[in-house]
JSON list of C-alpha atoms in Angstrom, two decimals:
[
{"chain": "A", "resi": 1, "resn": "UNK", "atom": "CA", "xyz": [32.41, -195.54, 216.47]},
{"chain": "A", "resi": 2, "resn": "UNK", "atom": "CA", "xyz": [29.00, -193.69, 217.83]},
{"chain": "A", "resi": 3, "resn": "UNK", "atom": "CA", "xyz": [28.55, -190.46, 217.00]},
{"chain": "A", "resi": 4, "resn": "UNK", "atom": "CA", "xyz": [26.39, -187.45, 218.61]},
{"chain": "A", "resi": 5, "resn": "UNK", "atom": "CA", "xyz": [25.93, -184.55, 216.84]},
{"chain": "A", "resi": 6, "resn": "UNK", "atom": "CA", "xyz": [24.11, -180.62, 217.34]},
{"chain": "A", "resi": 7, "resn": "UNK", "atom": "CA", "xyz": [24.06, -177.57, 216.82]},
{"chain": "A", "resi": 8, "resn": "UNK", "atom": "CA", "xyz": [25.79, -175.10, 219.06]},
{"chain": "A", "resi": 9, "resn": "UNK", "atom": "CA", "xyz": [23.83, -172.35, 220.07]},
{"chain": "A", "resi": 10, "resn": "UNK", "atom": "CA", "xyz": [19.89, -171.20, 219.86]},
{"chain": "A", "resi": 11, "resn": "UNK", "atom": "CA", "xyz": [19.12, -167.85, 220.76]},
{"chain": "A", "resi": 12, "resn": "UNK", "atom": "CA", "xyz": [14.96, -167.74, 221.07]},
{"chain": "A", "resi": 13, "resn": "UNK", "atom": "CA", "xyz": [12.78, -165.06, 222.89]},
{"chain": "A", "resi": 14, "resn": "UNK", "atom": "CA", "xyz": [10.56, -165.86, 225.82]},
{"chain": "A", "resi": 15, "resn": "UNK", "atom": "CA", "xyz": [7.22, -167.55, 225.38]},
{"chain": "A", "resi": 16, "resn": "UNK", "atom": "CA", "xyz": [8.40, -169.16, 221.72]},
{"chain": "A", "resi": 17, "resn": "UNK", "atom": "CA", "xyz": [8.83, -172.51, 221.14]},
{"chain": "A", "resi": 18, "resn": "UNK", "atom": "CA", "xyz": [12.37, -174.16, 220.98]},
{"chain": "A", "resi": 19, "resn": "UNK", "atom": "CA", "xyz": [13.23, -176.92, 219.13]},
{"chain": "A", "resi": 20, "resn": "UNK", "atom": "CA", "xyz": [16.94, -178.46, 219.35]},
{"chain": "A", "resi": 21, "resn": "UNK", "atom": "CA", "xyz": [18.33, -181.11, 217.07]},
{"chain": "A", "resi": 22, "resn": "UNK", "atom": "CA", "xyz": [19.98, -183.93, 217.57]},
{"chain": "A", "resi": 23, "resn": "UNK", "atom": "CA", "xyz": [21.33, -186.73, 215.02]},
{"chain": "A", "resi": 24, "resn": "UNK", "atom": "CA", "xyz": [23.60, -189.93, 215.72]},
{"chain": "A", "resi": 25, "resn": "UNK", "atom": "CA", "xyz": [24.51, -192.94, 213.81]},
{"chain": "A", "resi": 26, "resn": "UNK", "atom": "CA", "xyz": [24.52, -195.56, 216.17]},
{"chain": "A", "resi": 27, "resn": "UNK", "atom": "CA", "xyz": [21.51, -197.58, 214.30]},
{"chain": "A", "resi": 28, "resn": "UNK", "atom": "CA", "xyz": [21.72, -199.74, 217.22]},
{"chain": "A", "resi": 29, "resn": "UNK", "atom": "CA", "xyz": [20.82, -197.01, 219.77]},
{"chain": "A", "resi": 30, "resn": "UNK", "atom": "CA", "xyz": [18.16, -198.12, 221.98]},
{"chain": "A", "resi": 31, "resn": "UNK", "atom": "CA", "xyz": [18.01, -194.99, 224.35]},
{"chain": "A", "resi": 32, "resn": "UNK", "atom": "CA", "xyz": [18.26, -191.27, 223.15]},
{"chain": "A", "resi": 33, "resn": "UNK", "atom": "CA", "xyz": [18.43, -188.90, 225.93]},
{"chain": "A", "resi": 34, "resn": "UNK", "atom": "CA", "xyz": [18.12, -185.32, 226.67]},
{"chain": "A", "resi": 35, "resn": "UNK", "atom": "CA", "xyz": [20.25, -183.77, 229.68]},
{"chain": "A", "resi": 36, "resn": "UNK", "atom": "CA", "xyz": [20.24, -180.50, 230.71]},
{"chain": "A", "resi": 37, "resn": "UNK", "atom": "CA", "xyz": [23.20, -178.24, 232.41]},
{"chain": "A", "resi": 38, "resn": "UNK", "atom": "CA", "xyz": [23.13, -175.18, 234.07]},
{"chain": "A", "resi": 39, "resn": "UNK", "atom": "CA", "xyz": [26.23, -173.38, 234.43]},
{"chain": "A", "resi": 40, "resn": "UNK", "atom": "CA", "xyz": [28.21, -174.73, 237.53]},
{"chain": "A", "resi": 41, "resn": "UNK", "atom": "CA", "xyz": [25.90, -177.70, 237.85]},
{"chain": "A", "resi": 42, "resn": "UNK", "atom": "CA", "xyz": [25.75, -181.21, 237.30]},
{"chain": "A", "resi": 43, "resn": "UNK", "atom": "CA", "xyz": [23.58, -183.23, 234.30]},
{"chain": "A", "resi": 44, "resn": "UNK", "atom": "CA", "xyz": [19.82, -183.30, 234.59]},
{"chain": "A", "resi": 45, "resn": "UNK", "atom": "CA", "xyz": [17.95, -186.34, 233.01]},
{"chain": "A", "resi": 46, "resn": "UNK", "atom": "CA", "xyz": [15.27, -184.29, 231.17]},
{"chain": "A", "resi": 47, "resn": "UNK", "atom": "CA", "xyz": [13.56, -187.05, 229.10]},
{"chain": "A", "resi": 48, "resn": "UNK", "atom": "CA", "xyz": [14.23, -190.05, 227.41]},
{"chain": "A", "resi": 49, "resn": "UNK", "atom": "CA", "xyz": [12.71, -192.14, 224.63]},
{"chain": "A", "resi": 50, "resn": "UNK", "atom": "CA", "xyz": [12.90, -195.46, 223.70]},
{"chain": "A", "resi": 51, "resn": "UNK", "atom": "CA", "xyz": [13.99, -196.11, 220.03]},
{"chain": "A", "resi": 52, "resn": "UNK", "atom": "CA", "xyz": [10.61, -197.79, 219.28]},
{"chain": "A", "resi": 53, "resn": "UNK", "atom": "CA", "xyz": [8.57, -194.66, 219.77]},
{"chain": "A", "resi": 54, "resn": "UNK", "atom": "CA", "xyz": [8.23, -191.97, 217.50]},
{"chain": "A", "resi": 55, "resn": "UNK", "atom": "CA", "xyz": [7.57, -188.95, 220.38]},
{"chain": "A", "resi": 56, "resn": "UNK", "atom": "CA", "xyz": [7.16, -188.42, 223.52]},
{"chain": "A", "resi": 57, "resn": "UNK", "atom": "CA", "xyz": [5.36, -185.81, 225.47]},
{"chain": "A", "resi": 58, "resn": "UNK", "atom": "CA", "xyz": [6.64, -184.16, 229.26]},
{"chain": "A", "resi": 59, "resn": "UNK", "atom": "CA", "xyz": [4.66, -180.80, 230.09]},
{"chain": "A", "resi": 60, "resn": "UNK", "atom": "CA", "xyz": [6.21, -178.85, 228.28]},
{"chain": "A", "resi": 61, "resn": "UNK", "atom": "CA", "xyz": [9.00, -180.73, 226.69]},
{"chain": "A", "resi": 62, "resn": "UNK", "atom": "CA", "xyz": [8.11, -183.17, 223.03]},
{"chain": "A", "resi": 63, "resn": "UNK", "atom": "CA", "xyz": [10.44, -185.34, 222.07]},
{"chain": "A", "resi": 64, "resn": "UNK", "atom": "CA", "xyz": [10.29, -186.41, 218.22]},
{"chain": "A", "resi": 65, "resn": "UNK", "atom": "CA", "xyz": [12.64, -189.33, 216.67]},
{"chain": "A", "resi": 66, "resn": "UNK", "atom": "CA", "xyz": [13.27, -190.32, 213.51]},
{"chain": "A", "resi": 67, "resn": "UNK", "atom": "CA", "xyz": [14.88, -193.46, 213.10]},
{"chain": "A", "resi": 68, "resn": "UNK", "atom": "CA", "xyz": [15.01, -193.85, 210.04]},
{"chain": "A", "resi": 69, "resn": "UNK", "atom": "CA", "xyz": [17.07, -190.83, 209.51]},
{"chain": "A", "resi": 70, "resn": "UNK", "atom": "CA", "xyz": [18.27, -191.10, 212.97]},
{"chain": "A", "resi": 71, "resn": "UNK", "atom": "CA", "xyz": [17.05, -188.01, 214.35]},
{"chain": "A", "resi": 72, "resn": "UNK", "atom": "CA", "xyz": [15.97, -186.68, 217.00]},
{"chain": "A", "resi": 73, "resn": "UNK", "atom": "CA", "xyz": [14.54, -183.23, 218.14]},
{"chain": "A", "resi": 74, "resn": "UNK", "atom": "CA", "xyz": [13.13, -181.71, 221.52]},
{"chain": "A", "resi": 75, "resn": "UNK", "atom": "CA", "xyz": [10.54, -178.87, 221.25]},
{"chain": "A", "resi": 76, "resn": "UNK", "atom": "CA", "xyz": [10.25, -176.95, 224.04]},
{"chain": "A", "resi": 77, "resn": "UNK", "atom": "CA", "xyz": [7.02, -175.31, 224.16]},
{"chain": "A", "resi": 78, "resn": "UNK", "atom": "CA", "xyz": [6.80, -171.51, 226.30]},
{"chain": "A", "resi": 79, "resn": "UNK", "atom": "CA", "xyz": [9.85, -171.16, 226.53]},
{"chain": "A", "resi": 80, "resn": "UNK", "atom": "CA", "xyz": [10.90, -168.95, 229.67]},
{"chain": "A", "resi": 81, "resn": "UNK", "atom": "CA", "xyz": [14.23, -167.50, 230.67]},
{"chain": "A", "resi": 82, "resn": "UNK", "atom": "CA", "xyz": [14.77, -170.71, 233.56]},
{"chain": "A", "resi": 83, "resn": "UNK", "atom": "CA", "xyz": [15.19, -172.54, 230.26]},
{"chain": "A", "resi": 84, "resn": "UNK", "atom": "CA", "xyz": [18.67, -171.08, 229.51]},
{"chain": "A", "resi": 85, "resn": "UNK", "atom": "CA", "xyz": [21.08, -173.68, 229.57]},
{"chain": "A", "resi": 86, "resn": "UNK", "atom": "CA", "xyz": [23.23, -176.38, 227.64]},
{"chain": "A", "resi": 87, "resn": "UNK", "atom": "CA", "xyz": [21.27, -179.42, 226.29]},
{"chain": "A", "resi": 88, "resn": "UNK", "atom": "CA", "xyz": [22.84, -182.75, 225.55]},
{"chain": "A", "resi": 89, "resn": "UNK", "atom": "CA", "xyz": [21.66, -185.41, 222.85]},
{"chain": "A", "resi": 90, "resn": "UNK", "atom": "CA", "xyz": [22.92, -188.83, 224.39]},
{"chain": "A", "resi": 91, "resn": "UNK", "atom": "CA", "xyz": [22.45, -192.09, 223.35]},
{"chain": "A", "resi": 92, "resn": "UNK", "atom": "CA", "xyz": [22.83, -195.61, 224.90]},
{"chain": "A", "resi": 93, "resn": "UNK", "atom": "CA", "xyz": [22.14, -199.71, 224.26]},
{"chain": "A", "resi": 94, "resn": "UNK", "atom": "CA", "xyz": [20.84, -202.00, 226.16]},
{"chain": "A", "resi": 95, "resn": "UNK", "atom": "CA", "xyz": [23.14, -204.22, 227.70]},
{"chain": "A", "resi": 96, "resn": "UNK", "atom": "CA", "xyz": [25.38, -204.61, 230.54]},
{"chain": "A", "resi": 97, "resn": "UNK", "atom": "CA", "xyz": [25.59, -201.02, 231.60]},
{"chain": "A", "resi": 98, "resn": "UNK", "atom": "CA", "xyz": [24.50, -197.42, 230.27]},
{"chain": "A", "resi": 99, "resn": "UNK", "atom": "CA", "xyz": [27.25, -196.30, 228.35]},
{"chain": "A", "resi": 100, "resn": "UNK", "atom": "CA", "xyz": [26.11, -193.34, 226.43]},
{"chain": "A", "resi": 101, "resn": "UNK", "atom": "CA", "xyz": [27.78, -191.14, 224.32]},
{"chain": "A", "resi": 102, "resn": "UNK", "atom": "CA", "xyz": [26.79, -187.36, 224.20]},
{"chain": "A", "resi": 103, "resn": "UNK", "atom": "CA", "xyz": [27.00, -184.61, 221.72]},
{"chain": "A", "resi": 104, "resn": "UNK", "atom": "CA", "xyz": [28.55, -181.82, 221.95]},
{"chain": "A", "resi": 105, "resn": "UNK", "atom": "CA", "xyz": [25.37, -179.78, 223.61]},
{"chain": "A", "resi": 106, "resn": "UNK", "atom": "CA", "xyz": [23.65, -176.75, 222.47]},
{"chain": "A", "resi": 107, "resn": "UNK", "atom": "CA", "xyz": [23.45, -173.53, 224.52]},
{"chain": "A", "resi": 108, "resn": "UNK", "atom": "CA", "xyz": [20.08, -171.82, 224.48]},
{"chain": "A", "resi": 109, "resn": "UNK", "atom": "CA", "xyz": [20.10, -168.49, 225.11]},
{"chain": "A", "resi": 110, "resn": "UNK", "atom": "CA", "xyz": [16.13, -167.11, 226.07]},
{"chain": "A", "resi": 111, "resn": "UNK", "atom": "CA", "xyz": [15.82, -163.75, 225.84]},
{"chain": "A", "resi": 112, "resn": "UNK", "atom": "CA", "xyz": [13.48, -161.07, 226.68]},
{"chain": "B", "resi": 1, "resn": "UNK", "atom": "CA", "xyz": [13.89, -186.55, 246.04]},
{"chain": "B", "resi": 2, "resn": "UNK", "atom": "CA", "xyz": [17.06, -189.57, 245.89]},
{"chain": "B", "resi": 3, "resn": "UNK", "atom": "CA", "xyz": [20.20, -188.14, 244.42]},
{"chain": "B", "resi": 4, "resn": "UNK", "atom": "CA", "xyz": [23.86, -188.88, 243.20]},
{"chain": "B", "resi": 5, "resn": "UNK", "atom": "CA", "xyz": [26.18, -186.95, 245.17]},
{"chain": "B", "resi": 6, "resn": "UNK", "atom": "CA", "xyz": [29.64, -186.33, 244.56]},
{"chain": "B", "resi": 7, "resn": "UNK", "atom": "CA", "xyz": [33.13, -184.84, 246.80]},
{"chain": "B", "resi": 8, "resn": "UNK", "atom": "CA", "xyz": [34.79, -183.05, 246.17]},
{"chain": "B", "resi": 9, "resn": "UNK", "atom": "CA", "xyz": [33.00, -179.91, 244.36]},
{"chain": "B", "resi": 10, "resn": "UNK", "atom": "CA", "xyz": [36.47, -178.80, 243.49]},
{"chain": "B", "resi": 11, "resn": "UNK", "atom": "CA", "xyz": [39.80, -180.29, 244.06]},
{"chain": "B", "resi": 12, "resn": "UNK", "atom": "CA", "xyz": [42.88, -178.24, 242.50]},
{"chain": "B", "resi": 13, "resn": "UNK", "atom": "CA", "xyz": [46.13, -180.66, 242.70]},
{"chain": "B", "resi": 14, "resn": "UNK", "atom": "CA", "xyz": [49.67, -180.99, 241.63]},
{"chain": "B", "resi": 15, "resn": "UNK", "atom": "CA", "xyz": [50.82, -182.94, 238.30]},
{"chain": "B", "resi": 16, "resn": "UNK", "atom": "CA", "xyz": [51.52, -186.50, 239.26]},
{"chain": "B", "resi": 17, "resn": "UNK", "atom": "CA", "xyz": [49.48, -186.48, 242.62]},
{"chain": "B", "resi": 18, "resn": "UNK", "atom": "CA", "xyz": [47.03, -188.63, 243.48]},
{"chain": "B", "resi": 19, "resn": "UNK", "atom": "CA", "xyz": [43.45, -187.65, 243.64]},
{"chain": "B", "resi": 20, "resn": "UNK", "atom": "CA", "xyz": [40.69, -189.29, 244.77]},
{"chain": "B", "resi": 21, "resn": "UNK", "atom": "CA", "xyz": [37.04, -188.39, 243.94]},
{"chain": "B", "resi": 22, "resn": "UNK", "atom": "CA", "xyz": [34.29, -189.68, 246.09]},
{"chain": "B", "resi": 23, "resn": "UNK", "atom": "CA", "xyz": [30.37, -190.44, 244.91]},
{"chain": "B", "resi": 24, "resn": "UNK", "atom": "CA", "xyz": [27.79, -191.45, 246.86]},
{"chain": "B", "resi": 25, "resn": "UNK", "atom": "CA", "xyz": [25.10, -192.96, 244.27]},
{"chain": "B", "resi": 26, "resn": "UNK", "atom": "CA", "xyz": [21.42, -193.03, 244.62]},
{"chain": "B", "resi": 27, "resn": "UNK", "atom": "CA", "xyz": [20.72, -196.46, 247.65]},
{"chain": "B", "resi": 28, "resn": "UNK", "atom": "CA", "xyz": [18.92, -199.14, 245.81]},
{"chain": "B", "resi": 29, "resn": "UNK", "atom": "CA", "xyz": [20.77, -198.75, 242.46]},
{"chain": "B", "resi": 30, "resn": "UNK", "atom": "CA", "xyz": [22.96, -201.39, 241.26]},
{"chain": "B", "resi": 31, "resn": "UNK", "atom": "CA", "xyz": [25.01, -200.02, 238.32]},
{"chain": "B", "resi": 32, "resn": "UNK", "atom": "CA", "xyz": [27.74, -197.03, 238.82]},
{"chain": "B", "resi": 33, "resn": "UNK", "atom": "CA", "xyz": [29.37, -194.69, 236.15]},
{"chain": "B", "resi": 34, "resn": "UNK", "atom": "CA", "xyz": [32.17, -192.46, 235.73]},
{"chain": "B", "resi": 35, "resn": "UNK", "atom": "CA", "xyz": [32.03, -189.98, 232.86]},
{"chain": "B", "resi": 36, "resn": "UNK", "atom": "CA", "xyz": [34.28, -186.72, 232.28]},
{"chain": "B", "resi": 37, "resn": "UNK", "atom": "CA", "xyz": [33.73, -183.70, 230.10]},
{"chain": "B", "resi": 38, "resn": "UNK", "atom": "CA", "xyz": [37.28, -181.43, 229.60]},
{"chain": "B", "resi": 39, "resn": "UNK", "atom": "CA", "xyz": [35.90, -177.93, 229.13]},
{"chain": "B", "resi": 40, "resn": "UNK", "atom": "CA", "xyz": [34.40, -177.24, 226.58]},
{"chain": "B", "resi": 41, "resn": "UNK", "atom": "CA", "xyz": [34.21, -180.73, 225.23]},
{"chain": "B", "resi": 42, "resn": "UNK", "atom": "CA", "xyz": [31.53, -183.73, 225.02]},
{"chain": "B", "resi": 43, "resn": "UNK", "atom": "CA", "xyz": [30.64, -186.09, 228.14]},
{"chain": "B", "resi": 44, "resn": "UNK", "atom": "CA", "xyz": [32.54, -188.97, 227.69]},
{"chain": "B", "resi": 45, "resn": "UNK", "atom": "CA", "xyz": [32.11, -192.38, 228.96]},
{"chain": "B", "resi": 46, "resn": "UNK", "atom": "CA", "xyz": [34.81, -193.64, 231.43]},
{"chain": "B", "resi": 47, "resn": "UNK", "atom": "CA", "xyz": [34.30, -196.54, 233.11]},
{"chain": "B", "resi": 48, "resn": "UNK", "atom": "CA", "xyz": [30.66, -198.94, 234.55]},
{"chain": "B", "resi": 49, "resn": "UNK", "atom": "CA", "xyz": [30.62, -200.67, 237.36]},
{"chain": "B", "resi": 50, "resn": "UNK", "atom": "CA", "xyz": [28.52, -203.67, 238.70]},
{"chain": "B", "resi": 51, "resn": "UNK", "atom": "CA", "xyz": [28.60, -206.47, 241.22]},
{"chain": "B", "resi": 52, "resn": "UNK", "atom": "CA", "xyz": [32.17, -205.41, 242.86]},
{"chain": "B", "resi": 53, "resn": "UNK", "atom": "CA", "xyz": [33.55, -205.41, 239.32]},
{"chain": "B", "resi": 54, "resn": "UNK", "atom": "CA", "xyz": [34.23, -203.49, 236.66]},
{"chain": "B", "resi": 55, "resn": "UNK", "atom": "CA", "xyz": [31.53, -203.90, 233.26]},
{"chain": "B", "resi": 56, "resn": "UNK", "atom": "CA", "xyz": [33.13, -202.26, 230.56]},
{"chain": "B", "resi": 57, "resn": "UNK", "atom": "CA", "xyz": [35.70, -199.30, 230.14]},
{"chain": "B", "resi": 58, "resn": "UNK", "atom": "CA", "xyz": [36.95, -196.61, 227.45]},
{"chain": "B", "resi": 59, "resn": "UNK", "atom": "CA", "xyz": [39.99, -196.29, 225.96]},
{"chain": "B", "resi": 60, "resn": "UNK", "atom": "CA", "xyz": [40.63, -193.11, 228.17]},
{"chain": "B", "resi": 61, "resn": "UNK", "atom": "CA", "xyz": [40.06, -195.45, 231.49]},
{"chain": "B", "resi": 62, "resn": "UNK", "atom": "CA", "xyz": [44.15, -196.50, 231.33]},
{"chain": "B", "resi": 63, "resn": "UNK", "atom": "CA", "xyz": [46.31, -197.99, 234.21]},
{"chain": "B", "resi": 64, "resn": "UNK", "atom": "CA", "xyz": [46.39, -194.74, 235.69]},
{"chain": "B", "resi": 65, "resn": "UNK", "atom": "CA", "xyz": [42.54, -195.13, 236.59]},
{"chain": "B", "resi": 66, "resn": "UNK", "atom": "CA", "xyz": [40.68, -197.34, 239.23]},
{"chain": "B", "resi": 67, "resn": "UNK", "atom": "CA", "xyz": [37.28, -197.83, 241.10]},
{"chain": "B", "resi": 68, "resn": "UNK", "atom": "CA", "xyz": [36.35, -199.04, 243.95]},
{"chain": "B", "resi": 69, "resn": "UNK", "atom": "CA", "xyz": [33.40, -198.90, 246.44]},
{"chain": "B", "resi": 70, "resn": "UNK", "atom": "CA", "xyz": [34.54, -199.37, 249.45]},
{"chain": "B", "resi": 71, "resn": "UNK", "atom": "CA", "xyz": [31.32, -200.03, 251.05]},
{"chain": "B", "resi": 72, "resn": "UNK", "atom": "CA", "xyz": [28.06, -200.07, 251.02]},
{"chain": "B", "resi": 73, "resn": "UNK", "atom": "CA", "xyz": [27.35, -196.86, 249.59]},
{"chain": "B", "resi": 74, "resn": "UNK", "atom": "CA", "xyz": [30.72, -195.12, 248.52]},
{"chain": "B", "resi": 75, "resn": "UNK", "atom": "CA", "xyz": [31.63, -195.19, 244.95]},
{"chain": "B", "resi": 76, "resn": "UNK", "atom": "CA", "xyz": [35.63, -193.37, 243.68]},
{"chain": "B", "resi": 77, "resn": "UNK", "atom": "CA", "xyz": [37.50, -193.29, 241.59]},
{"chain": "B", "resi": 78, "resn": "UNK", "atom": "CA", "xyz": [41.50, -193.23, 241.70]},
{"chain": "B", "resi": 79, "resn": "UNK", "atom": "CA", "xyz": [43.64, -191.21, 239.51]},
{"chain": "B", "resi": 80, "resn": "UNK", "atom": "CA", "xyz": [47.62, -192.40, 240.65]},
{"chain": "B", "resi": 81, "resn": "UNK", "atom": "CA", "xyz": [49.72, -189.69, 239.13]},
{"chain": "B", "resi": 82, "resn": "UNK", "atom": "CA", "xyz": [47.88, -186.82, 237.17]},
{"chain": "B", "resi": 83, "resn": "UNK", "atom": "CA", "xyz": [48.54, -185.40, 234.25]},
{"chain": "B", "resi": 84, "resn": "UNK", "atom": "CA", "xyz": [47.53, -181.77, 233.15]},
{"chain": "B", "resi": 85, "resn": "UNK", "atom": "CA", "xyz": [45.43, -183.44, 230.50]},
{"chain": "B", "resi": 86, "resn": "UNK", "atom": "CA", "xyz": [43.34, -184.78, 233.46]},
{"chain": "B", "resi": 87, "resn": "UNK", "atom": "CA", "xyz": [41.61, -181.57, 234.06]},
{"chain": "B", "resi": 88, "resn": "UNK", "atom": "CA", "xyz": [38.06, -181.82, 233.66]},
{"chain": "B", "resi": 89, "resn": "UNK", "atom": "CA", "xyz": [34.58, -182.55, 235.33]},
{"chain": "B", "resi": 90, "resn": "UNK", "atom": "CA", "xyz": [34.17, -185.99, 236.69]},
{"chain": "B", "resi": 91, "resn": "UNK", "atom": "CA", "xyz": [30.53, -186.76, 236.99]},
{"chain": "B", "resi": 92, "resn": "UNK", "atom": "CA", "xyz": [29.24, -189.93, 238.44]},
{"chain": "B", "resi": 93, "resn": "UNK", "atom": "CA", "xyz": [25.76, -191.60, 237.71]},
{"chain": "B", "resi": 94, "resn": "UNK", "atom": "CA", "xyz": [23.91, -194.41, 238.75]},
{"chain": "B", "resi": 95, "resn": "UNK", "atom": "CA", "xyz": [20.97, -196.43, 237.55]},
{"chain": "B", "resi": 96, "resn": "UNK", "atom": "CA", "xyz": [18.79, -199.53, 238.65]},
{"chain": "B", "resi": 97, "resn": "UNK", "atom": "CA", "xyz": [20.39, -201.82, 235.99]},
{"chain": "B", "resi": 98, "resn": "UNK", "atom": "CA", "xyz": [18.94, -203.76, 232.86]},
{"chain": "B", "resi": 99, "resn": "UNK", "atom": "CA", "xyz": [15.34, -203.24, 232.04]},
{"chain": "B", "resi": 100, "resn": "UNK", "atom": "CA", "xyz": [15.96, -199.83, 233.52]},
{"chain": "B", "resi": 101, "resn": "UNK", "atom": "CA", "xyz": [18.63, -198.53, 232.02]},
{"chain": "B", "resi": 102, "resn": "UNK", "atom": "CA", "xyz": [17.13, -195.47, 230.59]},
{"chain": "B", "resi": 103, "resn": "UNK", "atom": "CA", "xyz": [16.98, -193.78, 233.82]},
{"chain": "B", "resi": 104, "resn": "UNK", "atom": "CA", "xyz": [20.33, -192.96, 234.28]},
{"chain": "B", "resi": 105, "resn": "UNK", "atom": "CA", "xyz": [21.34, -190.00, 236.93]},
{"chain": "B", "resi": 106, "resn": "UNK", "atom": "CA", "xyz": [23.90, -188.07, 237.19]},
{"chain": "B", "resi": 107, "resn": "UNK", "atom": "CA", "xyz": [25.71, -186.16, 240.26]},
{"chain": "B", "resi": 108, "resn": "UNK", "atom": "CA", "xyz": [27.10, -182.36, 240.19]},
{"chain": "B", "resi": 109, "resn": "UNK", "atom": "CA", "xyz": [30.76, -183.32, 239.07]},
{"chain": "B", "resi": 110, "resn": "UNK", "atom": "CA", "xyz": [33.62, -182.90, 240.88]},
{"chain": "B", "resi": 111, "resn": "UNK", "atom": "CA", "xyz": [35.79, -180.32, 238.80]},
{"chain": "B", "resi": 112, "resn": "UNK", "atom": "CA", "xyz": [39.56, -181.48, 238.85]},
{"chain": "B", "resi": 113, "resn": "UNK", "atom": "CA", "xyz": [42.17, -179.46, 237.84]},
{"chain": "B", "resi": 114, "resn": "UNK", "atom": "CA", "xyz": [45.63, -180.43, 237.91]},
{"chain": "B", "resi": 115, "resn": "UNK", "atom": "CA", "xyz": [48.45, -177.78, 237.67]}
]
């Protein structure tokens, strides 16, 4: 079945650029995702791509994919202390309904 | 800004009670989720929901499961008897359907344990 996979944790100081990694092996994937949660809260659509684009660009967030190695990375540029949270890789197909499957999120830890 | 909302926040119940979650998706969307995530484990996928009808369901979504939206804007989800391996966040989303399926939203959960 589809598989979602990253890293843990990333500890990185204020003002430095974060960059969390994401892989998956559905080669069918049309929609990768990243979510955000905050402790106690729900999940927050951050940005998505579509698996015909190679990167996307929010503000502050890129979003690079690699399909042919079926990869995928956000960089978080600045990063400030409001950024501390747990992101989640998803992905999804088109079809009759968005079922995505996550990975197993990775906790970023800003510090000072 | 539009949002998924979910009730309870918190619901602490008995093994083999029923529970009932409640969801309240975003007005003009047409497709409804269920997903769970035990702690300190991965979102999973539970059940979709379209057109008064169910689209497509996991493995985890057994007879002990069901959905239903009641009316125009409420969305549950039934759990007959709970087990202790029940105990999770329930999270329900919503999205506009095909051709927009990438914009899919989630509420805060509705944290369910079962003692």
């Amino acid at each position: 079945g589809e598989d979602v996979e990253q890293s843990l944790f990333l500890s990185v100081r204020e003002g430095d650029s974060s960059v969390i990694n994401c892989t998956y092996t559905d080669s069918s994937s049309t929609y990768l995702y990243w979510y955000k949660q905050e402790p106690g809260a729900g999940l927050q659509l951050l940005t998505y791509i579509f698996s015909n684009m190679d990167m996307k660009q929010d503000q502050r967030l890129t979003v690079l994919l690699n399909k042919k190695d079926k990869h995928l990375s956000l960089r978080i540029a600045d990063t400030q202390t409001g950024d501390s949270a747990i992101y989640f890789c998803a992905e999804g197909t088109t079809g009759t309904a968005s079922k995505l499957t996550f990975g197993t999120g990775t906790r970023l830890q800003v510090t000072l | 800004e539009p949002e998924v909302t979910q009730t309870p926040s918190h619901q602490v119940t008995q093994m083999g009670q029923e529970v009932i979650l409640r969801c309240v998706p975003i007005s003009n969307h047409l497709y409804f989720y269920w997903y769970r995530q035990i702690l300190g484990q991965k979102v999973e996928f539970l059940v979709s929901f379209y057109n008064n009808e169910i689209s497509e369901k996991s493995e985890i979504f057994d007879d002990q499961f069901s959905v239903e939206r009641p009316d125009g804007s409420n969305f549950t989800l039934k759990i007959r008897s709970t087990k202790l391996e029940d105990s999770a966040m329930y999270f329900c989303a919503s999205n506009l359907g095909l051709g927009r399926t990438g914009e899919l939203f989630f509420g805060e959960g509705s944290r369910l344990t079962v003692l």
